[in-house]
mmCIF file of C-alpha atoms in Angstrom:
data_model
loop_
_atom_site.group_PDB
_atom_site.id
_atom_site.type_symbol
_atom_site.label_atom_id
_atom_site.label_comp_id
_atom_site.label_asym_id
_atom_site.label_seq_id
_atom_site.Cartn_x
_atom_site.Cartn_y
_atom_site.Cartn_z
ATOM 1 C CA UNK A 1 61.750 -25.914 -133.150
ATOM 2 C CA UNK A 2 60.080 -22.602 -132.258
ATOM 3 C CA UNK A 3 56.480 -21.452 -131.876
ATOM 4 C CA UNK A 4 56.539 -19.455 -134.857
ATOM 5 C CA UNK A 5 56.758 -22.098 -137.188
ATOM 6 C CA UNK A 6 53.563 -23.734 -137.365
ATOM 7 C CA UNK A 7 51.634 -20.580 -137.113
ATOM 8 C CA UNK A 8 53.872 -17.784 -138.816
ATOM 9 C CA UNK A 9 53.123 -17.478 -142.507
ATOM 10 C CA UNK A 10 50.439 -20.521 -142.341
ATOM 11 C CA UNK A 11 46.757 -20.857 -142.711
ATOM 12 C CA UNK A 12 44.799 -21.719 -138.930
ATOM 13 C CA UNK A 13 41.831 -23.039 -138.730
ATOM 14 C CA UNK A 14 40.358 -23.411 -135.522
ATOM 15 C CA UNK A 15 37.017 -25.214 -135.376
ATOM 16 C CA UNK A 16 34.626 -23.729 -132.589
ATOM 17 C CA UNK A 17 36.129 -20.786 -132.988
ATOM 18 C CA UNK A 18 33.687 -18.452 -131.528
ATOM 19 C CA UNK A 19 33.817 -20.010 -128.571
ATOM 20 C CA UNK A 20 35.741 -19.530 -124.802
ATOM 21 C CA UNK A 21 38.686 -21.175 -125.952
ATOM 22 C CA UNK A 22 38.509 -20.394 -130.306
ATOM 23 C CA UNK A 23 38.080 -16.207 -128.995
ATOM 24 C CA UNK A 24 41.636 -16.293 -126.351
ATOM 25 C CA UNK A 25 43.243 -18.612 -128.812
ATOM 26 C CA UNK A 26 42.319 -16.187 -132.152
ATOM 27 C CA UNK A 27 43.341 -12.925 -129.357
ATOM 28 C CA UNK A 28 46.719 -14.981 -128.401
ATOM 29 C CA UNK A 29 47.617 -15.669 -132.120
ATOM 30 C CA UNK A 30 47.169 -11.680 -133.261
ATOM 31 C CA UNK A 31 49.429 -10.501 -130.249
ATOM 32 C CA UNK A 32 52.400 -13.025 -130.585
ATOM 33 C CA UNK A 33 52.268 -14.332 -134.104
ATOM 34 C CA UNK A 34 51.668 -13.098 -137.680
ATOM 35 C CA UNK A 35 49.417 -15.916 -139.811
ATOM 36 C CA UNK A 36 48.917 -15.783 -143.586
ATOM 37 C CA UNK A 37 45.434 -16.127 -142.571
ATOM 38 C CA UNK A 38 43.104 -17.465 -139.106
ATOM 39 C CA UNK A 39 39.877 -19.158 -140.395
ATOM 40 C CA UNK A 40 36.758 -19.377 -137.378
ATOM 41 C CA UNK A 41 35.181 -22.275 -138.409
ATOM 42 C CA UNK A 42 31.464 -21.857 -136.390
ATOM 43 C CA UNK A 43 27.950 -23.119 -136.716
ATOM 44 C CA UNK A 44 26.692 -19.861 -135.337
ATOM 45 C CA UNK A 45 26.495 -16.417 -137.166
ATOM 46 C CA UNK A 46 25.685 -14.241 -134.485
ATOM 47 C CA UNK A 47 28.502 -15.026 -132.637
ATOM 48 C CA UNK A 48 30.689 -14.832 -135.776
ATOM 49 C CA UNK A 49 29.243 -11.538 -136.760
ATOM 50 C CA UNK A 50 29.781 -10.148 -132.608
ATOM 51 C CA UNK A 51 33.278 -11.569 -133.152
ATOM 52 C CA UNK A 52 34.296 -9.704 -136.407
ATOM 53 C CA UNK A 53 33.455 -6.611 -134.334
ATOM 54 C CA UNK A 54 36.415 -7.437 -132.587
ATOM 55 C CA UNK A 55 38.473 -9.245 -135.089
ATOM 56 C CA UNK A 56 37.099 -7.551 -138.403
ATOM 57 C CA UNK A 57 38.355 -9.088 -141.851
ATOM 58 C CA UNK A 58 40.329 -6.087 -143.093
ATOM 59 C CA UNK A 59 41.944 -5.375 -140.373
ATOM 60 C CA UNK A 60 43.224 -8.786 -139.252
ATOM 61 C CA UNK A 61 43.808 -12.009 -141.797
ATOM 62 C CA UNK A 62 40.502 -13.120 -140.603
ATOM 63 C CA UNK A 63 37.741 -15.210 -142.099
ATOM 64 C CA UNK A 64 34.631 -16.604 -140.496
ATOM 65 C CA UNK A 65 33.524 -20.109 -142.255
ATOM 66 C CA UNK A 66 29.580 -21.204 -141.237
ATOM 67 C CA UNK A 67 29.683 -24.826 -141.193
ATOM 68 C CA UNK A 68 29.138 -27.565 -138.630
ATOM 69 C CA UNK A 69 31.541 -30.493 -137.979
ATOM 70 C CA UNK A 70 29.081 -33.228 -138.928
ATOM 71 C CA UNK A 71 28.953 -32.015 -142.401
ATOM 72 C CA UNK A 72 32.208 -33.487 -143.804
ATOM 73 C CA UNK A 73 31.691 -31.932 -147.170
ATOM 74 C CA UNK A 74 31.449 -28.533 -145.561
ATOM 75 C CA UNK A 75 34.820 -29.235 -143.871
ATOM 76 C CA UNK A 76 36.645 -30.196 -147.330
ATOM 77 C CA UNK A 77 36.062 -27.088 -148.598
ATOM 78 C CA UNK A 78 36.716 -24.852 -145.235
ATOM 79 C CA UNK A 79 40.264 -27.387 -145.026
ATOM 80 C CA UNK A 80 41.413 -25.925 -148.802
ATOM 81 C CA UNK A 81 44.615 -24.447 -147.979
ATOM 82 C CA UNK A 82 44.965 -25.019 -144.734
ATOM 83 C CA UNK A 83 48.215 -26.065 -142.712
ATOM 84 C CA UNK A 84 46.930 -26.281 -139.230
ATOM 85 C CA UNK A 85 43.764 -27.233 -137.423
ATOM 86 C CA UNK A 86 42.714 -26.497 -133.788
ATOM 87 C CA UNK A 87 39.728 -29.000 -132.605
ATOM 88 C CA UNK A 88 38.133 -27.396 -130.516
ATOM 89 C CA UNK A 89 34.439 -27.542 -131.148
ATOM 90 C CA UNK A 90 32.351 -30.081 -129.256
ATOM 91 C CA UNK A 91 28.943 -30.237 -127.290
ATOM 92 C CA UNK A 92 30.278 -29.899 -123.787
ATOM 93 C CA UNK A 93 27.208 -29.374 -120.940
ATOM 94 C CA UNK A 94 27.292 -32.601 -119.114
ATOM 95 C CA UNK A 95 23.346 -33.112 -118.054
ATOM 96 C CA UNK A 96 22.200 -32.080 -121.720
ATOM 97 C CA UNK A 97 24.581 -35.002 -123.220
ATOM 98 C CA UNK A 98 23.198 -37.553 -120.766
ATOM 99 C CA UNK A 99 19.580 -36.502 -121.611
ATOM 100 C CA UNK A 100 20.000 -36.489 -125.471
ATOM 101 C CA UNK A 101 23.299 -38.820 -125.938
ATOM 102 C CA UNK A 102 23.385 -39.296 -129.941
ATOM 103 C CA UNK A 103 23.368 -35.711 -130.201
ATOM 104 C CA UNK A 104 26.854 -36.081 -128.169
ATOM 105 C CA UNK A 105 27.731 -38.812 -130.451
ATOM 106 C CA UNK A 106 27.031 -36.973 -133.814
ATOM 107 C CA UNK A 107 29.424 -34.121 -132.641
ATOM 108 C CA UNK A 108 31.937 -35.184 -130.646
ATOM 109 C CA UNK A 109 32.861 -38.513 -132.452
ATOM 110 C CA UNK A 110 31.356 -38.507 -135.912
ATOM 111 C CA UNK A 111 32.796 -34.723 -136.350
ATOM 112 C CA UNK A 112 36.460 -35.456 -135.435
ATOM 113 C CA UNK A 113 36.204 -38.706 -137.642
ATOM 114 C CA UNK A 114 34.806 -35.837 -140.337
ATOM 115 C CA UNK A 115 37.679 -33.393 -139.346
ATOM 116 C CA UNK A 116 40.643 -36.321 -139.762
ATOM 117 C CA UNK A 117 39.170 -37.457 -143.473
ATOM 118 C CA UNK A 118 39.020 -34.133 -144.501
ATOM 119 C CA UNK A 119 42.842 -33.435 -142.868
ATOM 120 C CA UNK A 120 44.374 -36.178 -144.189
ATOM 121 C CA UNK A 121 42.233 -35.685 -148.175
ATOM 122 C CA UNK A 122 43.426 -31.646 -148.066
ATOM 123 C CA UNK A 123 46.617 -32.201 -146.698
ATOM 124 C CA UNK A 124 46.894 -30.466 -143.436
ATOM 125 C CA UNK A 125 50.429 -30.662 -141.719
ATOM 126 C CA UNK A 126 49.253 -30.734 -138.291
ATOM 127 C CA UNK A 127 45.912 -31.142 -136.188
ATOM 128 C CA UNK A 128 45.516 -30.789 -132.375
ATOM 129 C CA UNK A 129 42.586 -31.654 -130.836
ATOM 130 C CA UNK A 130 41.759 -30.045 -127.344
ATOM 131 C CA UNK A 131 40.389 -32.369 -124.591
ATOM 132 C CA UNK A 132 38.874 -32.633 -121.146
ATOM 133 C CA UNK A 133 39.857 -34.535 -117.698
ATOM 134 C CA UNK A 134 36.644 -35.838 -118.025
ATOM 135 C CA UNK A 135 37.696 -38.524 -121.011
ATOM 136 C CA UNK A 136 40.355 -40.188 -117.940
ATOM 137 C CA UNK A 137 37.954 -43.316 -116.853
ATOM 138 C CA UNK A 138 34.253 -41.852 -117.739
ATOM 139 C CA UNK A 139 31.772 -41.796 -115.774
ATOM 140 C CA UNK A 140 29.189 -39.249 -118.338
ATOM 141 C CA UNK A 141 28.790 -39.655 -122.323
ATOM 142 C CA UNK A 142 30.453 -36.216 -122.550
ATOM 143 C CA UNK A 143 33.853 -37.958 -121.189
ATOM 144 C CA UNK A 144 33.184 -41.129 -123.014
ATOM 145 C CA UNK A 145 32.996 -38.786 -126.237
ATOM 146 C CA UNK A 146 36.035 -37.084 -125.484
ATOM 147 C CA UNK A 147 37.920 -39.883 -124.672
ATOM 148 C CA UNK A 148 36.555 -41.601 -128.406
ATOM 149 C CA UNK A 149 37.936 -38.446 -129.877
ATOM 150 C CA UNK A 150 41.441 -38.711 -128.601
ATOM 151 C CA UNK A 151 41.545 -42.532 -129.389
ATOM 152 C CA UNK A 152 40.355 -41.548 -132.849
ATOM 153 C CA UNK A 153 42.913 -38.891 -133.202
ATOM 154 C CA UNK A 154 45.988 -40.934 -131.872
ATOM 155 C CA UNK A 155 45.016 -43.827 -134.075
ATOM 156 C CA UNK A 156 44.829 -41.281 -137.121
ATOM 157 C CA UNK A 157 48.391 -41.065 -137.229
ATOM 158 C CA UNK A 158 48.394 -44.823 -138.537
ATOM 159 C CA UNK A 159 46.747 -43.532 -142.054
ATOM 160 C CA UNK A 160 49.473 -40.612 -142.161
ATOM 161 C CA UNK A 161 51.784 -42.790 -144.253
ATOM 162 C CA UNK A 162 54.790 -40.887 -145.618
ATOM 163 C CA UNK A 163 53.420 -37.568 -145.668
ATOM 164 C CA UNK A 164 54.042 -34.668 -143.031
ATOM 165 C CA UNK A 165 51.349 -34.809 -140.983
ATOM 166 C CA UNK A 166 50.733 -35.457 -136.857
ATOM 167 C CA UNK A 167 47.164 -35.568 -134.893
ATOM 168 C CA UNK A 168 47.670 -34.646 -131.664
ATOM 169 C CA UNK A 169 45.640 -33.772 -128.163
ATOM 170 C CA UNK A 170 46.101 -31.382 -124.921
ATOM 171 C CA UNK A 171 43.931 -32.315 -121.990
ATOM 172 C CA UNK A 172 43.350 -30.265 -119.323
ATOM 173 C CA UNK A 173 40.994 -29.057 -116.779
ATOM 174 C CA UNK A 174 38.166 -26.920 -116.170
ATOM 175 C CA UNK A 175 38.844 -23.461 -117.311
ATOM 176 C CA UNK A 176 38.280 -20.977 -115.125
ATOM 177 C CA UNK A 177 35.354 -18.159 -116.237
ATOM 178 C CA UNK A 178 34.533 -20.019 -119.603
ATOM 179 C CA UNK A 179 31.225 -19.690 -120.620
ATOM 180 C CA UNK A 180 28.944 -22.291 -118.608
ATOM 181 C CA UNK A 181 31.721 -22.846 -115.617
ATOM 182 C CA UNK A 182 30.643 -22.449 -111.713
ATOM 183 C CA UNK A 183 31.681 -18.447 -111.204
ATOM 184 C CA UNK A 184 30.034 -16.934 -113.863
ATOM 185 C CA UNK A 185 26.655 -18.722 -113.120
ATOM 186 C CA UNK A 186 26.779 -17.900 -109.207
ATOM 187 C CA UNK A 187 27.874 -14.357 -110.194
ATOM 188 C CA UNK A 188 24.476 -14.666 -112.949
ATOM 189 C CA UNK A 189 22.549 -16.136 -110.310
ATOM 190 C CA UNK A 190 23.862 -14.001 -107.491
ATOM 191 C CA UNK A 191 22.995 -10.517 -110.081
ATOM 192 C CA UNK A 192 19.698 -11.819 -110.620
ATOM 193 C CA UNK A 193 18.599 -11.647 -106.555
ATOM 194 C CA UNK A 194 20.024 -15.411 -105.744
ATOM 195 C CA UNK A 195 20.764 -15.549 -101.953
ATOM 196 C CA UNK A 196 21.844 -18.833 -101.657
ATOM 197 C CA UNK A 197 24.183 -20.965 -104.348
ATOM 198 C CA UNK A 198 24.130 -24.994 -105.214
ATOM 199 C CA UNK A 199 27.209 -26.301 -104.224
ATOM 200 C CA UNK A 200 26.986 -30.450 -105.045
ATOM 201 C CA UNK A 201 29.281 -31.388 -102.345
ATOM 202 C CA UNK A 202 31.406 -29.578 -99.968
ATOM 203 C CA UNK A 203 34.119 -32.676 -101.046
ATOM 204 C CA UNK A 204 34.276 -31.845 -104.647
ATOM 205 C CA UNK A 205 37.657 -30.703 -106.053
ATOM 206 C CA UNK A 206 38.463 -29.781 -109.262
ATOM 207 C CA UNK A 207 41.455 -28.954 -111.924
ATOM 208 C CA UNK A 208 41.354 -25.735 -113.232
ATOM 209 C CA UNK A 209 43.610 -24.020 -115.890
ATOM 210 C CA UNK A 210 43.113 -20.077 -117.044
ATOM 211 C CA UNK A 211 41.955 -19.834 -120.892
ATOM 212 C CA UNK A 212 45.377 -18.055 -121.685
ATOM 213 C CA UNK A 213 47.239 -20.992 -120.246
ATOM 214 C CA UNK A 214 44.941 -24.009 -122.583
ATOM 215 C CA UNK A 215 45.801 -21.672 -125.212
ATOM 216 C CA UNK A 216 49.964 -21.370 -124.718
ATOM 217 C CA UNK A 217 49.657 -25.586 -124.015
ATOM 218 C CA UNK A 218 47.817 -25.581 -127.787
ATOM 219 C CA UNK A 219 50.280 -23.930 -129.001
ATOM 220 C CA UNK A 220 53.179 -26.089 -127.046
ATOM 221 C CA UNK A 221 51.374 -29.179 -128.529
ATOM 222 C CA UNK A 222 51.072 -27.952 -132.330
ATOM 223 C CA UNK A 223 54.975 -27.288 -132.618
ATOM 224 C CA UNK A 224 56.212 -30.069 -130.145
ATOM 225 C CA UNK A 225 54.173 -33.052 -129.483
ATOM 226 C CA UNK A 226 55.204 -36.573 -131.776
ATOM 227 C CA UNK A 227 52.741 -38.018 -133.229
ATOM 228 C CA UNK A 228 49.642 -39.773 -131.467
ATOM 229 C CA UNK A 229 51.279 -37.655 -128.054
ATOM 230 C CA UNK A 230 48.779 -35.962 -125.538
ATOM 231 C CA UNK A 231 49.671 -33.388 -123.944
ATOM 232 C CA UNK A 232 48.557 -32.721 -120.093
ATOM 233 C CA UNK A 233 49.834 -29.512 -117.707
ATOM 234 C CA UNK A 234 50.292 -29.360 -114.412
ATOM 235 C CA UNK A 235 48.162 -27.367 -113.091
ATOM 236 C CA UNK A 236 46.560 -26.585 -109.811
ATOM 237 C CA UNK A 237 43.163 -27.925 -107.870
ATOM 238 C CA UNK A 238 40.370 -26.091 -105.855
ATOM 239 C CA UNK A 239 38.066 -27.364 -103.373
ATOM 240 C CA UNK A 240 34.613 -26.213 -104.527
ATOM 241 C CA UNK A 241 33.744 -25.003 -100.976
ATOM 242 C CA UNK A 242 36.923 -22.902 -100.538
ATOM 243 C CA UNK A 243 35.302 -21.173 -103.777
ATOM 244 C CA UNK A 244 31.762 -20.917 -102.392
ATOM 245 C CA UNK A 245 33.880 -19.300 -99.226
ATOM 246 C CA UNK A 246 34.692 -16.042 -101.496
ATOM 247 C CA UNK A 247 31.430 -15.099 -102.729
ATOM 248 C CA UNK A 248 29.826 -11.939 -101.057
ATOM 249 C CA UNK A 249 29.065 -13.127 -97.288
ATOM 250 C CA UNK A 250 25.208 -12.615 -97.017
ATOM 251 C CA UNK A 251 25.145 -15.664 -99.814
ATOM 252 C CA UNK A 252 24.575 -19.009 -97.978
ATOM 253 C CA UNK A 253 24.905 -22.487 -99.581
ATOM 254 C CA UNK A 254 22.614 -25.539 -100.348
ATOM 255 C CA UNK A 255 24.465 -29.022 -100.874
ATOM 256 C CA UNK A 256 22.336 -30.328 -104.029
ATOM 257 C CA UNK A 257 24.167 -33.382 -103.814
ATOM 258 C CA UNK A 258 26.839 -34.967 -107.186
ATOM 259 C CA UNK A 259 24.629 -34.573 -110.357
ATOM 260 C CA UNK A 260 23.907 -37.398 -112.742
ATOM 261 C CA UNK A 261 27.431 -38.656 -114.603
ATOM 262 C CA UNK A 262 29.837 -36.217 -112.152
ATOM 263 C CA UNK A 263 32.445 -37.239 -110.350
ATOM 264 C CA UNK A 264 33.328 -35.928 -106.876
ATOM 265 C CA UNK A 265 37.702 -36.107 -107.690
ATOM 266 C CA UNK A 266 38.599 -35.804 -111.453
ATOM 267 C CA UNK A 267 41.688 -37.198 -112.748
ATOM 268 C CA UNK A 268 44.129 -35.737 -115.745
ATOM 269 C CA UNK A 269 46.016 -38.951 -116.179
ATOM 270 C CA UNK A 270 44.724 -42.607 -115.410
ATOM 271 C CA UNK A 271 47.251 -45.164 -113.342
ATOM 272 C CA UNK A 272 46.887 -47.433 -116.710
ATOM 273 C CA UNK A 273 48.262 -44.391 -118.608
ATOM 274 C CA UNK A 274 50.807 -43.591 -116.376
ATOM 275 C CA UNK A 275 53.127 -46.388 -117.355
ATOM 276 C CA UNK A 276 53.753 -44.675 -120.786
ATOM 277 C CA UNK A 277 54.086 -41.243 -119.432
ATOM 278 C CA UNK A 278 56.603 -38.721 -119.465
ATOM 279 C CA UNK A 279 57.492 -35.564 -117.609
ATOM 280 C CA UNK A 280 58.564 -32.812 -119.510
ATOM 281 C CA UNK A 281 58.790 -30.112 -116.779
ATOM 282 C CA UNK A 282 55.751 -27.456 -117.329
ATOM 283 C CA UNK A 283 53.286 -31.192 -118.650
ATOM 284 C CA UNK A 284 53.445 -34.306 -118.482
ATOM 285 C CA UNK A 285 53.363 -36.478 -122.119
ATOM 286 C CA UNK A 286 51.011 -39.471 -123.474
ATOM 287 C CA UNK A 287 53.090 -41.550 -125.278
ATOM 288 C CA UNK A 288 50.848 -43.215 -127.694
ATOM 289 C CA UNK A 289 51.089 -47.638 -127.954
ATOM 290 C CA UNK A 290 51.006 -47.898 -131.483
ATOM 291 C CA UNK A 291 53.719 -49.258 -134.044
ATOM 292 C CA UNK A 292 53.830 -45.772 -135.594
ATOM 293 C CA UNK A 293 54.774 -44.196 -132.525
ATOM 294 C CA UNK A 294 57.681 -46.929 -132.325
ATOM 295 C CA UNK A 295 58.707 -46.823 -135.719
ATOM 296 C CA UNK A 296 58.687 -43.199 -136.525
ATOM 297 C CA UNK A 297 61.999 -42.654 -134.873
ATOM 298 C CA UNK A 298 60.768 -39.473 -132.711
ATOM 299 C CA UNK A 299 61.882 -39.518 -129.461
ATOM 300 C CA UNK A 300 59.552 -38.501 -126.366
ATOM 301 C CA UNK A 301 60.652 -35.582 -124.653
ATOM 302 C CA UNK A 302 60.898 -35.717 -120.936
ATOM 303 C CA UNK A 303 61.381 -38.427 -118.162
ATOM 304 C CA UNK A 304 59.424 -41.549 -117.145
ATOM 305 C CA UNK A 305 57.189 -40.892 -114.635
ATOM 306 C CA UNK A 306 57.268 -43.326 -111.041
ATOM 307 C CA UNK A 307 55.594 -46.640 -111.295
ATOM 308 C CA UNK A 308 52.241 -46.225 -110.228
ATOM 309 C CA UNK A 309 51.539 -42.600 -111.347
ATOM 310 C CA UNK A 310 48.466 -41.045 -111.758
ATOM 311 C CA UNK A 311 47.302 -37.364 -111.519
ATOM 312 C CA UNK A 312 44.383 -36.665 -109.019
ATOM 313 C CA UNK A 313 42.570 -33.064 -108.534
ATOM 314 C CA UNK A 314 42.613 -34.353 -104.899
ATOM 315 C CA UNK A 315 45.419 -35.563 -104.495
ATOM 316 C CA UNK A 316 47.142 -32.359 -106.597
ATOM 317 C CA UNK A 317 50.446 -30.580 -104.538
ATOM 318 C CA UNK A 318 49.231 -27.416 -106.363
ATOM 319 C CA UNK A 319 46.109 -25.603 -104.726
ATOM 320 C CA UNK A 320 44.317 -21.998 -105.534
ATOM 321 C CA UNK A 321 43.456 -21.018 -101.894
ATOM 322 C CA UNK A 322 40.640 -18.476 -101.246
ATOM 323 C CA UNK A 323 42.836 -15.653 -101.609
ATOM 324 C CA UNK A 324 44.148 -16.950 -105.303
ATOM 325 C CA UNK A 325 40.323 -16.808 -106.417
ATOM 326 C CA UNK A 326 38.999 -13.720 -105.047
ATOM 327 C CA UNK A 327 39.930 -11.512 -107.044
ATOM 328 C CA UNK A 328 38.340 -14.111 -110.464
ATOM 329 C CA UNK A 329 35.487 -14.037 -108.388
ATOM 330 C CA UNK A 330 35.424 -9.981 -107.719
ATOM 331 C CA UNK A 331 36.200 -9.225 -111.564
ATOM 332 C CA UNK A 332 33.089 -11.865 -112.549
ATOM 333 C CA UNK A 333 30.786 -10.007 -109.386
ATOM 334 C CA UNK A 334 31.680 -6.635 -111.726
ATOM 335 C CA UNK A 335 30.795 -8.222 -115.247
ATOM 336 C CA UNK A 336 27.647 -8.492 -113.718
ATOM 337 C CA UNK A 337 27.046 -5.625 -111.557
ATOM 338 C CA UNK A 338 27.703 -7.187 -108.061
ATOM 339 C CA UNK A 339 29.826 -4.968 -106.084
#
């Protein structure tokens, strides 16, 4: 199976679309692939109408759909003649959600219940929702929401019947310089006069994953995961004080201490989940436990991972060092006039 076949010649919809991930993944698609059509499905029009300066209808097989994923009779109509869906729309910011949790709720769980009706009523042939670390034994309601989603898109698959569809999830990491991530708000705070930056422990470690690199797993996923399969890369940790270590050397830091729902390690794949995973070289696989996934007749790609397995930032044998992220950090400085 190649890439080009779920996105060559097909209709993409990709919900969130004017976001961090729905902008590299609408840039990746017009470099390496030639869609009948890419449809941004976004609640905002300012950042729809910023985005057709650089993707203008005319000039690309573009079109920019207003709707939000809690209205499921906005998605049936955006879903007409569509082949593929990217999920990526959610509310993400982790001390919002624990101050006003519905609001998670209503987003993140009602709208990919919304988005898998209106898949499976218009016939899309393949949905892939995009996921979070955070959903791997939750500690905040942004996790817990994440991790409702994927169990509501594996399960989907059990309503698929005979017909040619698959609902499928990546998880990764945080993505480094996405809107709202740790450099880009030192470099805002540091541009605005900030001499000193919070750092919440000097313990913390993280997984982090470049936006081109969520995008090319996406696209891995859409033409290559089974049904109900999630999809998880290896990727590489950072200590957050080796990353407060790069910033210009007159900025100090103040331990804040863990805010409320974060975790000091974060883990990509749970020790429970590990005895039904599979390596597959570049990822590791999710095999789903349902009957579908047994009866369908798809094999999983890959090996079986050890008994015991489970996939730590901490415990991670792939590192960025200070001298991997110094130059992220010195391009972000620039964006905002820090030399």
């Amino acid at each position: 199976m190649t890439q080009q076949q779920y996105i060559d010649n097909t209709t993409v919809l990709v919900t969130g679309g004017t976001g961090s991930f729905g902008q590299a993944f609408v840039k990746s698609v017009f470099e390496k692939y030639s869609p009948r059509e890419l449809v941004v499905f976004s609640r905002d029009e300012f950042k729809q109408s910023e985005m057709a300066k650089k993707f203008p209808p005319g000039k690309f097989p573009i079109r920019y759909y207003i709707g939000d994923i809690r209205d499921r009779d906005r998605l049936l109509r955006a879903f007409n003649g569509v082949d593929v869906v990217i999920h990526a729309a959610a509310l993400k910011q982790v001390p919002a959600l624990e101050n006003n949790p519905f609001e998670a709720v209503k987003t993140n769980i009602l709208g990919v219940q919304n988005i898998i009706e209106a898949a499976l009523d218009r016939g899309v042939k393949r949905v892939v929702g995009v996921s979070t670390d955070k959903a791997v034994s939750p500690t905040n309601l942004y996790g817990a929401t994440k991790l409702s989603m994927e169990k509501l898109l594996v399960a989907a698959n059990n309503y698929v019947r005979y017909r040619d569809i698959r609902f499928t999830v990546v998880r990764y990491g945080n993505v480094i310089g996405s809107r709202g991530s740790v450099i880009p708000h030192w470099c805002e705070m540091i541009a605005n006069g900030a001499t000193r930056l919070p750092l919440t422990s000097p313990e913390m470690t993280r997984f982090v994953i470049s936006l081109d690199e969520g995008v090319d797993l996406v696209i891995r996923a859409l033409n290559s995961a089974a049904p109900g399969e999630v999809f998880v890369p290896k990727i590489p940790s950072i200590k957050m004080a080796d990353l407060a270590k790069v910033f210009p050397p007159h900025v100090e830091v103040d331990v804040v201490g863990i805010r409320p729902g974060e975790k000091l390690h974060e883990s990509l794949i749970g020790e429970d989940e590990g005895r039904h995973t599979y390596d597959d070289g570049s990822h590791y696989i999710i095999a789903p436990e349902f009957e579908f996934a047994r009866d369908s007749g798809i094999p999983h790609a890959g090996t079986p991972v050890p008994k015991g397995f489970f996939y730590r930032s901490d415990l991670n044998t792939q590192w960025l060092d200070a001298d991997a992220m110094r130059p992220i950090v010195k391009e972000w400085l620039q964006v905002y006039g820090v030399s």
